[in-house]
Tab-separated table of C-alpha atoms and ligand atoms in Angstrom:
chain	number	residue	atom	x	y	z
A	8	MET	CA	-20.974	-19.564	23.459
A	9	ARG	CA	-22.647	-22.907	23.926
A	10	ILE	CA	-25.400	-21.576	21.742
A	11	LEU	CA	-22.920	-20.740	19.021
A	12	CYS	CA	-21.415	-24.236	19.161
A	13	GLY	CA	-24.860	-25.711	18.867
A	14	THR	CA	-25.598	-23.489	15.912
A	15	ILE	CA	-22.414	-24.451	14.184
A	16	LEU	CA	-23.072	-28.130	14.641
A	17	ALA	CA	-26.622	-27.905	13.430
A	18	ALA	CA	-25.519	-25.894	10.453
A	19	ALA	CA	-22.698	-28.285	9.691
A	20	ALA	CA	-25.068	-31.218	9.767
A	21	MET	CA	-27.389	-29.336	7.448
A	22	ALA	CA	-24.588	-28.615	5.035
A	23	ALA	CA	-24.061	-32.309	4.317
A	24	GLY	CA	-20.823	-32.039	2.452
A	25	ALA	CA	-21.496	-29.048	0.282
A	26	ALA	CA	-21.509	-25.304	0.730
A	27	THR	CA	-20.444	-23.255	3.761
A	28	PRO	CA	-22.992	-23.515	6.542
A	29	SER	CA	-24.297	-20.087	7.198
A	30	ALA	CA	-23.437	-20.063	10.890
A	31	ILE	CA	-19.728	-20.731	10.453
A	32	ALA	CA	-18.044	-17.397	10.817
A	33	LEU	CA	-14.350	-17.506	9.992
A	34	VAL	CA	-12.488	-14.186	9.808
A	35	PRO	CA	-10.539	-13.844	7.596
A	36	ALA	CA	-12.656	-16.074	5.365
A	37	PRO	CA	-10.604	-18.934	3.956
A	38	ARG	CA	-10.304	-19.460	0.207
A	39	GLU	CA	-11.860	-22.905	0.419
A	40	GLN	CA	-14.119	-24.420	3.036
A	41	VAL	CA	-16.262	-27.507	2.630
A	42	TRP	CA	-18.310	-28.779	5.552
A	43	ARG	CA	-19.473	-32.365	5.964
A	44	GLU	CA	-21.882	-34.214	8.141
A	45	GLY	CA	-20.615	-35.139	11.569
A	46	THR	CA	-18.497	-33.607	14.256
A	47	CYS	CA	-15.064	-34.083	15.699
A	48	ALA	CA	-14.318	-34.238	19.409
A	49	PHE	CA	-11.594	-31.627	19.244
A	50	VAL	CA	-8.584	-32.043	21.521
A	51	GLU	CA	-5.906	-29.519	20.737
A	52	LYS	CA	-2.989	-31.644	21.847
A	53	ASP	CA	-4.034	-34.442	19.488
A	54	ILE	CA	-3.815	-32.383	16.295
A	55	ARG	CA	-1.746	-34.241	13.669
A	56	CYS	CA	0.660	-31.954	11.815
A	57	VAL	CA	2.164	-32.936	8.467
A	58	ARG	CA	4.369	-31.124	5.976
A	59	ASP	CA	3.058	-30.545	2.476
A	60	ALA	CA	5.611	-28.718	0.337
A	61	ALA	CA	2.991	-28.201	-2.370
A	62	LEU	CA	1.132	-25.688	-0.188
A	63	PRO	CA	2.096	-22.007	-0.565
A	64	PRO	CA	4.210	-20.288	2.139
A	65	GLU	CA	2.138	-19.642	5.290
A	66	GLY	CA	-0.734	-21.647	3.781
A	67	TYR	CA	-2.467	-24.630	5.360
A	68	ARG	CA	-5.022	-27.338	4.820
A	69	LEU	CA	-7.165	-28.415	7.708
A	70	ASP	CA	-8.922	-31.793	7.570
A	71	ILE	CA	-11.479	-32.324	10.290
A	72	THR	CA	-12.969	-35.812	10.465
A	73	PRO	CA	-14.747	-37.717	13.236
A	74	ASP	CA	-11.348	-39.357	13.904
A	75	GLY	CA	-9.502	-36.110	14.527
A	76	VAL	CA	-7.856	-33.043	13.044
A	77	THR	CA	-4.962	-33.026	10.577
A	78	VAL	CA	-3.072	-29.867	9.727
A	79	ALA	CA	-0.952	-29.826	6.577
A	80	SER	CA	1.356	-26.904	5.860
A	81	ALA	CA	4.542	-26.077	4.015
A	82	ASP	CA	6.011	-24.280	7.028
A	83	ASP	CA	5.513	-23.619	10.738
A	84	ALA	CA	3.657	-20.361	10.127
A	85	GLY	CA	1.040	-22.251	8.093
A	86	ALA	CA	0.503	-24.716	10.937
A	87	PHE	CA	0.192	-21.761	13.338
A	88	TYR	CA	-2.504	-20.163	11.168
A	89	ALA	CA	-4.394	-23.452	10.896
A	90	ARG	CA	-4.562	-23.465	14.700
A	91	LYS	CA	-5.956	-19.934	14.612
A	92	THR	CA	-8.759	-21.153	12.355
A	93	LEU	CA	-9.425	-24.015	14.760
A	94	LYS	CA	-9.482	-21.525	17.631
A	95	GLN	CA	-12.373	-19.713	15.939
A	96	LEU	CA	-14.248	-22.975	15.286
A	97	ALA	CA	-13.748	-24.126	18.853
A	98	TRP	CA	-14.575	-20.756	20.316
A	99	GLU	CA	-15.114	-20.617	24.081
A	100	GLY	CA	-13.866	-24.095	24.774
A	101	CYS	CA	-16.372	-25.810	22.485
A	102	ASN	CA	-14.770	-29.236	22.110
A	103	SER	CA	-16.917	-30.514	19.284
A	104	ILE	CA	-16.312	-28.950	15.891
A	105	PRO	CA	-17.857	-29.582	12.479
A	106	CYS	CA	-16.204	-31.968	10.042
A	107	GLY	CA	-14.862	-30.497	6.866
A	108	THR	CA	-11.848	-29.245	4.966
A	109	VAL	CA	-10.477	-25.720	5.056
A	110	MET	CA	-7.678	-24.473	2.826
A	111	ASP	CA	-6.125	-21.046	2.842
A	112	TRP	CA	-2.995	-19.038	2.132
A	113	PRO	CA	-2.316	-15.317	2.180
A	114	ALA	CA	-2.439	-13.190	-0.941
A	115	PHE	CA	0.264	-10.855	0.463
A	116	LYS	CA	3.328	-11.676	2.503
A	117	TRP	CA	3.526	-8.292	4.301
A	118	ARG	CA	0.437	-7.891	6.499
A	119	GLY	CA	1.189	-5.181	8.975
A	120	VAL	CA	-0.128	-2.976	11.716
A	121	MET	CA	1.694	0.278	12.467
A	122	LEU	CA	1.443	1.616	16.001
A	123	ASP	CA	2.506	5.167	16.863
A	124	GLU	CA	3.854	5.208	20.407
A	125	GLY	CA	5.438	8.643	20.041
A	126	ARG	CA	2.283	10.677	20.599
A	127	HIS	CA	0.863	8.265	23.142
A	128	PHE	CA	2.739	5.503	24.859
A	129	PHE	CA	0.795	2.304	25.433
A	130	GLY	CA	3.386	0.076	27.065
A	131	LYS	CA	4.359	-3.566	26.901
A	132	GLU	CA	1.110	-5.161	28.027
A	133	VAL	CA	-0.982	-3.233	25.499
A	134	VAL	CA	1.495	-4.028	22.754
A	135	LYS	CA	1.290	-7.728	23.644
A	136	HIS	CA	-2.504	-7.552	23.648
A	137	GLU	CA	-2.496	-6.112	20.124
A	138	LEU	CA	0.179	-8.588	18.953
A	139	GLU	CA	-2.011	-11.434	20.182
A	140	LEU	CA	-4.943	-10.033	18.235
A	141	MET	CA	-2.781	-9.538	15.160
A	142	ALA	CA	-1.774	-13.205	15.330
A	143	ASP	CA	-5.413	-14.251	15.755
A	144	HIS	CA	-6.143	-12.431	12.498
A	145	LYS	CA	-3.055	-13.823	10.730
A	146	LEU	CA	-1.292	-10.469	10.497
A	147	ASN	CA	2.476	-10.773	10.559
A	148	VAL	CA	4.337	-7.423	10.678
A	149	PHE	CA	4.352	-5.082	13.659
A	150	HIS	CA	5.626	-1.684	12.535
A	151	TRP	CA	6.649	-0.002	15.767
A	152	HIS	CA	6.702	3.781	15.321
A	153	LEU	CA	8.940	4.641	18.265
A	154	THR	CA	9.996	8.228	17.713
A	155	GLU	CA	8.053	11.398	17.076
A	156	CYS	CA	8.052	15.106	17.804
A	157	GLN	CA	5.928	14.349	20.883
A	158	GLY	CA	8.049	11.552	22.339
A	159	TRP	CA	11.180	9.411	21.954
A	160	ARG	CA	10.282	5.937	23.225
A	161	LEU	CA	13.440	3.830	22.908
A	162	ASP	CA	16.319	3.883	25.361
A	163	ILE	CA	19.544	4.169	23.367
A	164	GLN	CA	22.200	3.248	25.892
A	165	ARG	CA	24.931	5.256	24.208
A	166	PHE	CA	22.810	8.425	24.379
A	167	PRO	CA	20.836	8.411	27.673
A	168	GLU	CA	19.668	12.002	27.177
A	169	LEU	CA	17.322	10.824	24.420
A	170	VAL	CA	14.912	9.402	26.970
A	171	LYS	CA	15.862	11.806	29.754
A	172	TYR	CA	14.535	14.735	27.714
A	173	GLY	CA	12.718	13.090	24.809
A	174	ALA	CA	10.454	10.651	26.665
A	175	VAL	CA	8.660	13.161	28.890
A	176	ARG	CA	6.629	16.214	28.016
A	177	PRO	CA	5.214	18.833	30.361
A	178	CYS	CA	1.575	18.217	29.395
A	179	SER	CA	-0.649	16.793	26.654
A	180	VAL	CA	-3.637	17.665	24.534
A	181	ALA	CA	-6.617	17.079	26.834
A	182	TYR	CA	-8.681	13.949	26.309
A	183	GLY	CA	-11.345	14.488	23.673
A	184	HIS	CA	-9.567	17.408	21.982
A	185	THR	CA	-7.452	17.704	18.864
A	186	GLY	CA	-4.941	20.315	20.028
A	187	LEU	CA	-5.225	21.855	16.575
A	188	ALA	CA	-5.066	25.643	16.404
A	189	GLU	CA	-6.806	25.706	13.020
A	190	ARG	CA	-9.800	24.061	14.671
A	191	GLY	CA	-9.717	26.495	17.582
A	192	ASP	CA	-9.356	23.428	19.792
A	193	CYS	CA	-6.225	23.969	21.863
A	194	VAL	CA	-7.250	22.459	25.158
A	195	PHE	CA	-4.398	21.020	27.210
A	196	ASN	CA	-4.072	19.368	30.578
A	197	THR	CA	-1.337	20.267	33.048
A	198	GLU	CA	0.011	16.828	33.856
A	199	PRO	CA	3.537	15.823	32.893
A	200	TYR	CA	3.413	12.889	30.469
A	201	GLY	CA	6.171	10.385	31.111
A	202	PRO	CA	8.968	9.575	31.160
A	203	PHE	CA	7.630	6.698	29.028
A	204	PHE	CA	9.987	4.536	27.001
A	205	TYR	CA	11.101	0.976	26.270
A	206	THR	CA	14.372	-0.417	27.603
A	207	ALA	CA	16.471	-2.959	25.722
A	208	ASP	CA	15.010	-5.682	27.962
A	209	ASP	CA	11.462	-4.556	27.134
A	210	VAL	CA	12.285	-4.726	23.439
A	211	ARG	CA	13.710	-8.223	23.787
A	212	GLU	CA	10.550	-9.307	25.622
A	213	ILE	CA	8.319	-7.912	22.871
A	214	LEU	CA	10.483	-9.441	20.139
A	215	ALA	CA	10.280	-12.873	21.772
A	216	PHE	CA	6.506	-12.556	22.212
A	217	ALA	CA	6.103	-11.512	18.567
A	218	LYS	CA	8.365	-14.266	17.258
A	219	GLU	CA	6.299	-16.954	18.969
A	220	ARG	CA	3.358	-15.586	16.976
A	221	TYR	CA	5.175	-15.423	13.617
A	222	ILE	CA	5.218	-11.637	13.728
A	223	THR	CA	8.212	-9.653	12.504
A	224	VAL	CA	8.875	-6.395	14.338
A	225	VAL	CA	10.022	-3.450	12.223
A	226	PRO	CA	11.169	-0.470	14.309
A	227	GLU	CA	10.760	3.019	12.923
A	228	ILE	CA	13.297	5.642	13.941
A	229	GLU	CA	12.264	8.716	12.005
A	230	MET	CA	14.462	11.329	10.409
A	231	PRO	CA	15.181	13.946	9.197
A	232	GLY	CA	11.725	15.294	10.183
A	233	HIS	CA	9.399	14.342	13.047
A	234	ILE	CA	12.344	14.483	15.464
A	235	ARG	CA	11.535	17.305	17.852
A	236	ALA	CA	11.804	14.877	20.815
A	237	LEU	CA	15.313	13.913	19.699
A	238	LEU	CA	16.175	17.604	19.404
A	239	ALA	CA	14.868	18.189	22.941
A	240	ALA	CA	17.676	15.891	24.067
A	241	HIS	CA	20.232	17.087	21.518
A	242	PRO	CA	19.387	20.619	20.377
A	243	GLU	CA	22.914	20.860	18.969
A	244	PHE	CA	21.746	18.666	16.069
A	245	SER	CA	19.095	21.151	14.961
A	246	CYS	CA	19.892	23.899	12.446
A	247	LYS	CA	19.359	26.583	15.107
A	248	GLY	CA	21.628	24.749	17.542
A	249	ASP	CA	19.498	25.708	20.511
A	250	LEU	CA	15.920	24.724	21.290
A	251	PRO	CA	13.750	24.299	24.397
A	252	ARG	CA	14.537	20.919	25.949
A	253	VAL	CA	11.019	19.520	25.763
A	254	PRO	CA	9.214	17.544	23.061
A	255	ASN	CA	6.226	19.050	21.300
A	256	VAL	CA	2.845	19.007	22.956
A	257	ILE	CA	0.812	20.194	19.995
A	258	HIS	CA	0.255	18.068	16.930
A	259	SER	CA	1.795	19.995	14.098
A	260	ILE	CA	4.420	19.329	11.474
A	261	GLU	CA	7.459	20.727	13.221
A	262	GLU	CA	9.891	22.916	11.291
A	263	ASP	CA	12.905	22.018	13.418
A	264	VAL	CA	14.462	18.962	11.801
A	265	LEU	CA	17.863	17.266	11.781
A	266	CYS	CA	20.592	19.609	10.542
A	267	ALA	CA	21.642	17.828	7.358
A	268	GLY	CA	24.757	19.961	7.056
A	269	ASN	CA	26.139	18.951	10.459
A	270	ASN	CA	28.488	15.951	10.243
A	271	ASP	CA	28.118	15.331	13.983
A	272	ALA	CA	24.342	15.080	13.575
A	273	ILE	CA	24.760	12.551	10.764
A	274	ARG	CA	27.267	10.539	12.813
A	275	PHE	CA	24.919	10.648	15.802
A	276	MET	CA	22.066	9.181	13.752
A	277	GLU	CA	24.404	6.461	12.461
A	278	GLN	CA	25.227	5.504	16.030
A	279	VAL	CA	21.528	5.466	16.948
A	280	TYR	CA	20.874	3.114	14.016
A	281	ASP	CA	23.862	0.970	15.100
A	282	GLU	CA	22.179	0.356	18.433
A	283	VAL	CA	18.762	-0.151	16.834
A	284	CYS	CA	20.280	-2.772	14.512
A	285	ASN	CA	21.866	-4.538	17.480
A	286	LEU	CA	18.531	-4.621	19.258
A	287	PHE	CA	16.255	-5.566	16.350
A	288	PRO	CA	17.416	-8.589	14.363
A	289	GLY	CA	14.865	-8.235	11.523
A	290	ALA	CA	15.904	-7.473	7.965
A	291	CYS	CA	14.181	-4.070	7.751
A	292	ILE	CA	14.514	-0.748	9.564
A	293	HIS	CA	11.999	2.030	8.841
A	294	ILE	CA	13.727	5.415	8.595
A	295	GLY	CA	10.642	7.600	8.178
A	296	GLY	CA	11.342	10.430	5.738
A	297	ASP	CA	7.814	11.861	5.566
A	298	GLU	CA	6.740	15.458	6.105
A	299	CYS	CA	10.142	17.110	6.420
A	300	PRO	CA	9.742	20.899	6.068
A	301	LYS	CA	12.730	22.584	4.453
A	302	THR	CA	12.326	25.971	6.186
A	303	ARG	CA	15.340	25.597	8.484
A	304	TRP	CA	17.585	24.070	5.824
A	305	LYS	CA	16.962	27.077	3.570
A	306	GLU	CA	18.319	29.393	6.287
A	307	CYS	CA	21.049	27.203	7.769
A	308	PRO	CA	24.661	27.980	6.747
A	309	LYS	CA	25.729	24.356	7.354
A	310	CYS	CA	22.907	22.911	5.249
A	311	GLN	CA	23.546	25.434	2.496
A	312	ALA	CA	27.272	24.620	2.599
A	313	ARG	CA	26.443	20.908	2.156
A	314	ILE	CA	24.186	21.701	-0.808
A	315	LYS	CA	26.978	23.705	-2.414
A	316	ALA	CA	29.747	21.210	-1.662
A	317	LEU	CA	27.749	18.323	-3.151
A	318	GLY	CA	26.494	20.383	-6.096
A	319	LEU	CA	22.854	19.662	-5.122
A	320	LYS	CA	19.986	21.470	-6.798
A	321	ASP	CA	18.030	22.412	-3.683
A	322	GLU	CA	16.801	21.347	-0.229
A	323	ASP	CA	14.717	18.486	-1.675
A	324	ALA	CA	17.927	17.120	-3.135
A	325	LEU	CA	19.487	17.496	0.321
A	326	GLN	CA	16.787	15.224	1.761
A	327	ALA	CA	17.479	12.755	-1.052
A	328	TRP	CA	21.157	12.835	-0.046
A	329	VAL	CA	20.228	12.139	3.609
A	330	THR	CA	17.990	9.232	2.568
A	331	ARG	CA	20.665	7.755	0.330
A	332	HIS	CA	23.269	8.148	3.067
A	333	PHE	CA	21.231	6.152	5.577
A	334	THR	CA	19.873	3.538	3.188
A	335	ASP	CA	23.496	2.859	2.158
A	336	TYR	CA	24.604	2.899	5.784
A	337	LEU	CA	21.990	0.315	6.733
A	338	ALA	CA	22.695	-1.742	3.606
A	339	LYS	CA	26.347	-2.033	4.685
A	340	LYS	CA	25.043	-3.475	7.945
A	341	GLY	CA	22.985	-5.998	5.996
A	342	ARG	CA	19.676	-4.187	6.589
A	343	ARG	CA	17.035	-2.872	4.270
A	344	ALA	CA	15.687	0.630	4.757
A	345	ILE	CA	12.003	1.440	4.451
A	346	GLY	CA	10.926	5.030	3.859
A	347	TRP	CA	7.536	6.726	3.634
A	348	ASP	CA	6.727	7.538	0.032
A	349	GLU	CA	8.229	11.059	0.112
A	350	VAL	CA	11.670	9.422	-0.076
A	351	PHE	CA	10.820	8.069	-3.531
A	352	ALA	CA	11.011	11.616	-4.902
A	353	GLY	CA	14.730	11.600	-4.094
A	354	ASN	CA	15.379	8.598	-6.346
A	355	PRO	CA	16.677	6.213	-3.654
A	356	GLY	CA	18.360	2.902	-4.478
A	357	LYS	CA	16.090	0.206	-5.910
A	358	GLU	CA	16.571	-1.911	-2.790
A	359	THR	CA	14.811	0.744	-0.666
A	360	ILE	CA	11.318	-0.327	0.331
A	361	ILE	CA	8.804	2.439	-0.291
A	362	HIS	CA	5.913	2.760	2.129
A	363	GLY	CA	3.140	4.444	0.145
A	364	TRP	CA	0.663	6.353	2.223
A	365	HIS	CA	-0.686	8.819	-0.315
A	366	ILE	CA	-1.405	6.063	-2.787
A	367	GLN	CA	-4.887	6.911	-3.969
A	368	HIS	CA	-4.697	10.476	-2.831
A	369	GLY	CA	-3.245	12.774	-5.464
A	370	ASN	CA	0.363	12.248	-4.531
A	371	LYS	CA	0.981	8.881	-6.132
A	372	PHE	CA	4.569	8.191	-5.085
A	373	GLY	CA	3.681	4.751	-3.755
A	374	LEU	CA	2.155	3.765	-7.086
A	375	LEU	CA	5.087	5.200	-9.007
A	376	ALA	CA	7.554	3.443	-6.748
A	377	ALA	CA	5.999	0.030	-7.456
A	378	GLU	CA	5.908	0.923	-11.144
A	379	ALA	CA	9.636	1.738	-10.962
A	380	GLY	CA	10.365	-1.648	-9.391
A	381	HIS	CA	10.754	-0.713	-5.712
A	382	PRO	CA	9.429	-3.203	-3.199
A	383	THR	CA	6.359	-1.354	-1.963
A	384	ILE	CA	4.109	-1.447	1.103
A	385	VAL	CA	0.710	0.170	0.782
A	386	SER	CA	-0.999	2.164	3.534
A	387	ASP	CA	-3.707	4.031	1.732
A	388	LEU	CA	-4.730	7.090	3.697
A	389	LYS	CA	-8.372	6.645	2.762
A	390	SER	CA	-8.822	2.982	3.620
A	391	THR	CA	-6.100	1.919	6.076
A	392	TYR	CA	-5.654	4.920	8.407
A	393	PHE	CA	-7.658	3.557	11.312
A	394	SER	CA	-7.021	6.627	13.432
A	395	LEU	CA	-9.898	8.181	11.456
A	396	PRO	CA	-13.447	7.901	12.860
A	397	GLN	CA	-15.723	5.093	11.657
A	398	LYS	CA	-19.104	6.774	11.184
A	399	THR	CA	-20.890	4.486	13.600
A	400	PRO	CA	-23.524	6.495	15.497
A	401	ASP	CA	-21.751	6.359	18.853
A	402	ASP	CA	-18.191	6.762	17.624
A	403	PRO	CA	-16.583	8.962	20.314
A	404	PHE	CA	-13.861	10.007	17.858
A	405	THR	CA	-16.101	11.720	15.334
A	406	TYR	CA	-14.786	15.081	16.585
A	407	LEU	CA	-11.364	14.226	15.125
A	408	SER	CA	-12.389	14.730	11.519
A	409	PRO	CA	-16.033	15.594	11.141
A	410	GLY	CA	-16.996	14.634	7.613
A	411	THR	CA	-13.979	12.387	6.962
A	412	TRP	CA	-14.711	8.786	7.716
A	413	LEU	CA	-13.165	5.415	7.325
A	414	THR	CA	-16.048	2.987	7.584
A	415	LEU	CA	-15.815	-0.763	8.074
A	416	GLU	CA	-17.035	-1.177	4.511
A	417	THR	CA	-14.257	1.077	3.202
A	418	ALA	CA	-11.695	-0.900	5.197
A	419	TYR	CA	-13.147	-4.085	3.715
A	420	SER	CA	-12.918	-2.745	0.174
A	421	PHE	CA	-9.169	-2.067	0.488
A	422	ASP	CA	-7.202	-3.412	-2.461
A	423	PRO	CA	-3.399	-3.033	-2.283
A	424	PHE	CA	-3.287	-3.286	-6.084
A	425	ALA	CA	-5.753	-0.451	-6.696
A	426	GLY	CA	-4.566	1.752	-9.543
A	427	MET	CA	-1.537	-0.434	-10.268
A	428	SER	CA	-0.397	-1.683	-13.649
A	429	GLU	CA	0.432	-5.367	-14.162
A	430	LYS	CA	4.087	-4.314	-14.198
A	431	ALA	CA	3.815	-2.746	-10.729
A	432	LYS	CA	1.877	-5.511	-8.954
A	433	PRO	CA	4.710	-8.023	-8.434
A	434	HIS	CA	6.584	-5.343	-6.475
A	435	VAL	CA	3.830	-4.908	-3.894
A	436	LEU	CA	4.912	-6.766	-0.757
A	437	GLY	CA	1.643	-6.090	1.000
A	438	ALA	CA	0.131	-3.447	3.224
A	439	GLU	CA	-0.087	-1.940	6.673
A	440	CYS	CA	-2.948	-0.333	8.517
A	441	CYS	CA	-1.825	2.713	10.490
A	442	MET	CA	-2.724	3.562	14.060
A	443	TRP	CA	-1.591	7.127	14.652
A	444	SER	CA	-2.050	8.098	18.252
A	445	GLU	CA	-2.386	11.885	18.536
A	446	CYS	CA	-5.880	11.287	19.894
A	447	THR	CA	-5.582	7.675	21.012
A	448	TRP	CA	-4.885	7.738	24.726
A	449	ASN	CA	-5.265	4.166	25.947
A	450	ILE	CA	-6.057	0.534	25.211
A	451	TYR	CA	-9.798	1.199	24.921
A	452	ASP	CA	-9.313	3.872	22.260
A	453	LEU	CA	-6.771	1.716	20.490
A	454	ASP	CA	-8.985	-1.382	20.418
A	455	PHE	CA	-11.973	0.649	19.322
A	456	LYS	CA	-10.100	2.123	16.375
A	457	LEU	CA	-8.377	-1.084	15.292
A	458	TRP	CA	-11.176	-3.597	15.694
A	459	PRO	CA	-13.226	-4.524	13.689
A	460	ARG	CA	-11.535	-2.566	10.885
A	461	ALA	CA	-8.313	-4.572	11.218
A	462	CYS	CA	-10.423	-7.741	10.740
A	463	ALA	CA	-11.552	-6.354	7.368
A	464	PHE	CA	-7.983	-5.365	6.570
A	465	ALA	CA	-6.713	-8.885	7.393
A	466	GLU	CA	-9.322	-10.414	5.120
A	467	ALA	CA	-8.327	-8.045	2.300
A	468	LEU	CA	-4.738	-9.305	2.576
A	469	TRP	CA	-5.551	-13.007	2.766
A	470	THR	CA	-8.135	-13.020	0.006
A	471	SER	CA	-7.019	-12.915	-3.594
A	472	PRO	CA	-7.506	-9.333	-4.862
A	473	ALA	CA	-9.115	-10.895	-7.944
A	474	ALA	CA	-11.816	-12.653	-5.891
A	475	PRO	CA	-15.184	-10.932	-5.480
A	476	ARG	CA	-15.758	-9.364	-2.042
A	477	ASP	CA	-19.066	-9.744	-0.327
A	478	PHE	CA	-19.487	-7.170	2.431
A	479	THR	CA	-22.865	-8.600	3.412
A	480	ASP	CA	-21.294	-11.969	4.106
A	481	PHE	CA	-18.383	-10.313	5.923
A	482	SER	CA	-20.857	-8.405	8.108
A	483	ARG	CA	-22.681	-11.611	8.944
A	484	ARG	CA	-19.451	-13.309	9.983
A	485	MET	CA	-18.298	-10.221	11.856
A	486	ALA	CA	-21.470	-10.186	13.919
A	487	VAL	CA	-20.358	-13.549	15.384
A	488	HIS	CA	-16.676	-12.683	15.412
A	489	ARG	CA	-17.281	-9.428	17.304
A	490	LYS	CA	-18.754	-11.527	20.109
A	491	ARG	CA	-15.522	-13.527	20.175
A	492	LEU	CA	-13.525	-10.300	20.410
A	493	ILE	CA	-15.686	-8.903	23.163
A	494	ALA	CA	-15.412	-12.190	25.076
A	495	ALA	CA	-11.628	-11.739	24.780
A	496	HIS	CA	-11.957	-8.271	26.399
A	497	VAL	CA	-11.389	-6.346	23.187
A	498	ASN	CA	-13.160	-2.977	23.046
A	499	CYS	CA	-14.338	-3.765	19.507
A	500	ALA	CA	-16.349	-0.940	17.894
A	501	PRO	CA	-19.934	-1.609	16.762
A	502	LEU	CA	-20.249	-2.788	13.174
A	503	LYS	CA	-22.589	0.032	12.202
B	603	LIG	C1	2.198	9.876	7.527
B	603	LIG	O1	0.977	9.680	7.687
B	603	LIG	N1	2.706	11.069	7.783
B	603	LIG	C2	3.084	8.848	7.046
B	604	LIG	ZN1	21.115	22.816	9.112
């Protein structure tokens, strides 16, 4: 660390007021940085903060002179991000930083990380650890995927059976295995998993922690598919009406979904969302909507009766009706629904935010949604799904998808506007990287998969998409930055 400080200072002196000294390693790289001769004895409590309404939202200008540090920003978030830049310059308590000016603002206002706690539950301390890292990298939306076929992770006080049955499963896929029958890899352990869930107090603690770091928390309560854990607690809301009272262990797309023809099931979900809205004050609630097989609906008298009564064309139209019902329900409560891009096929209201995940992958609903004027979030399967292995030689997760990689370079090349027309671009709010957890058991796995790829992702969202990207320069900066992460006890994966 001392060595790094020394290197920075020497480099800054060398720079003499011009280009970026090669040893300064800011991640994400700011839009403008000019380094001058001299150093500043940096004392955090003496930072001068001023408002500058001419700066963009969340943007900042940092002036470092021998007399001290001045932070200018249009808002509090900008001042917070300026401090994050200073934290990197003053890494490891180095109290002498190079003089210069740094200016930056984000290209996208929605810069998210999605964490799946349904398959594996990480718990409050791990969530806080990742929130801290998100803030360090100027990411500002935590998409909390709280319900899945394999686990229901939120205590809904009105319906205690949700966690009684939904938050515990009899066993799990064994560590290092996929649990996928098509791979011939169904190895399971025999240990009960759970009960693991968040109480209302836990949620309030996480929300407060996130707020202090300018992070908005968006809960995801999935339906009508991916709800086998809910149906373990309330099998009466499935089409069959009776199911084993345990969540799924295997990782498959489950055919038992919410019975869309059952008014009690619809009312139940409304009451779940009521409680979720009371708990989470943010503007947006993610309602899922992806991967909902229609097998049960085709056979269910209640679902078929609903289709007939509403004059719907088929089961896809029934899902569109469900989506519209809940987006309207949430809108009446002053909330905005977000749905994975499958919901776009059902022609939801224009206010519905579409979360594209197939964007550059054949199914182009995300692209079409932005084109049609929906606010859109991009999570491209090929460049932001960090559950995929990284192709580094020692990646312990290579077994997950031999031959399908998401390298650091691919993460760095992510462009939320890829494939979009000029008409679509203004509707893109930003992007999320996705951390699915079927095969992510603990904090070490989670860190390894997120970092350093989430550093590349953060840079892609702060940098103007029109600006050239230089992966060689990013790699150079990351080599320093990885040391910072490791010093902060982050199990950051090797760069190559
Ligand atoms: C998804 O990956 N099923 C959204
Ligand atoms: Zn049904």
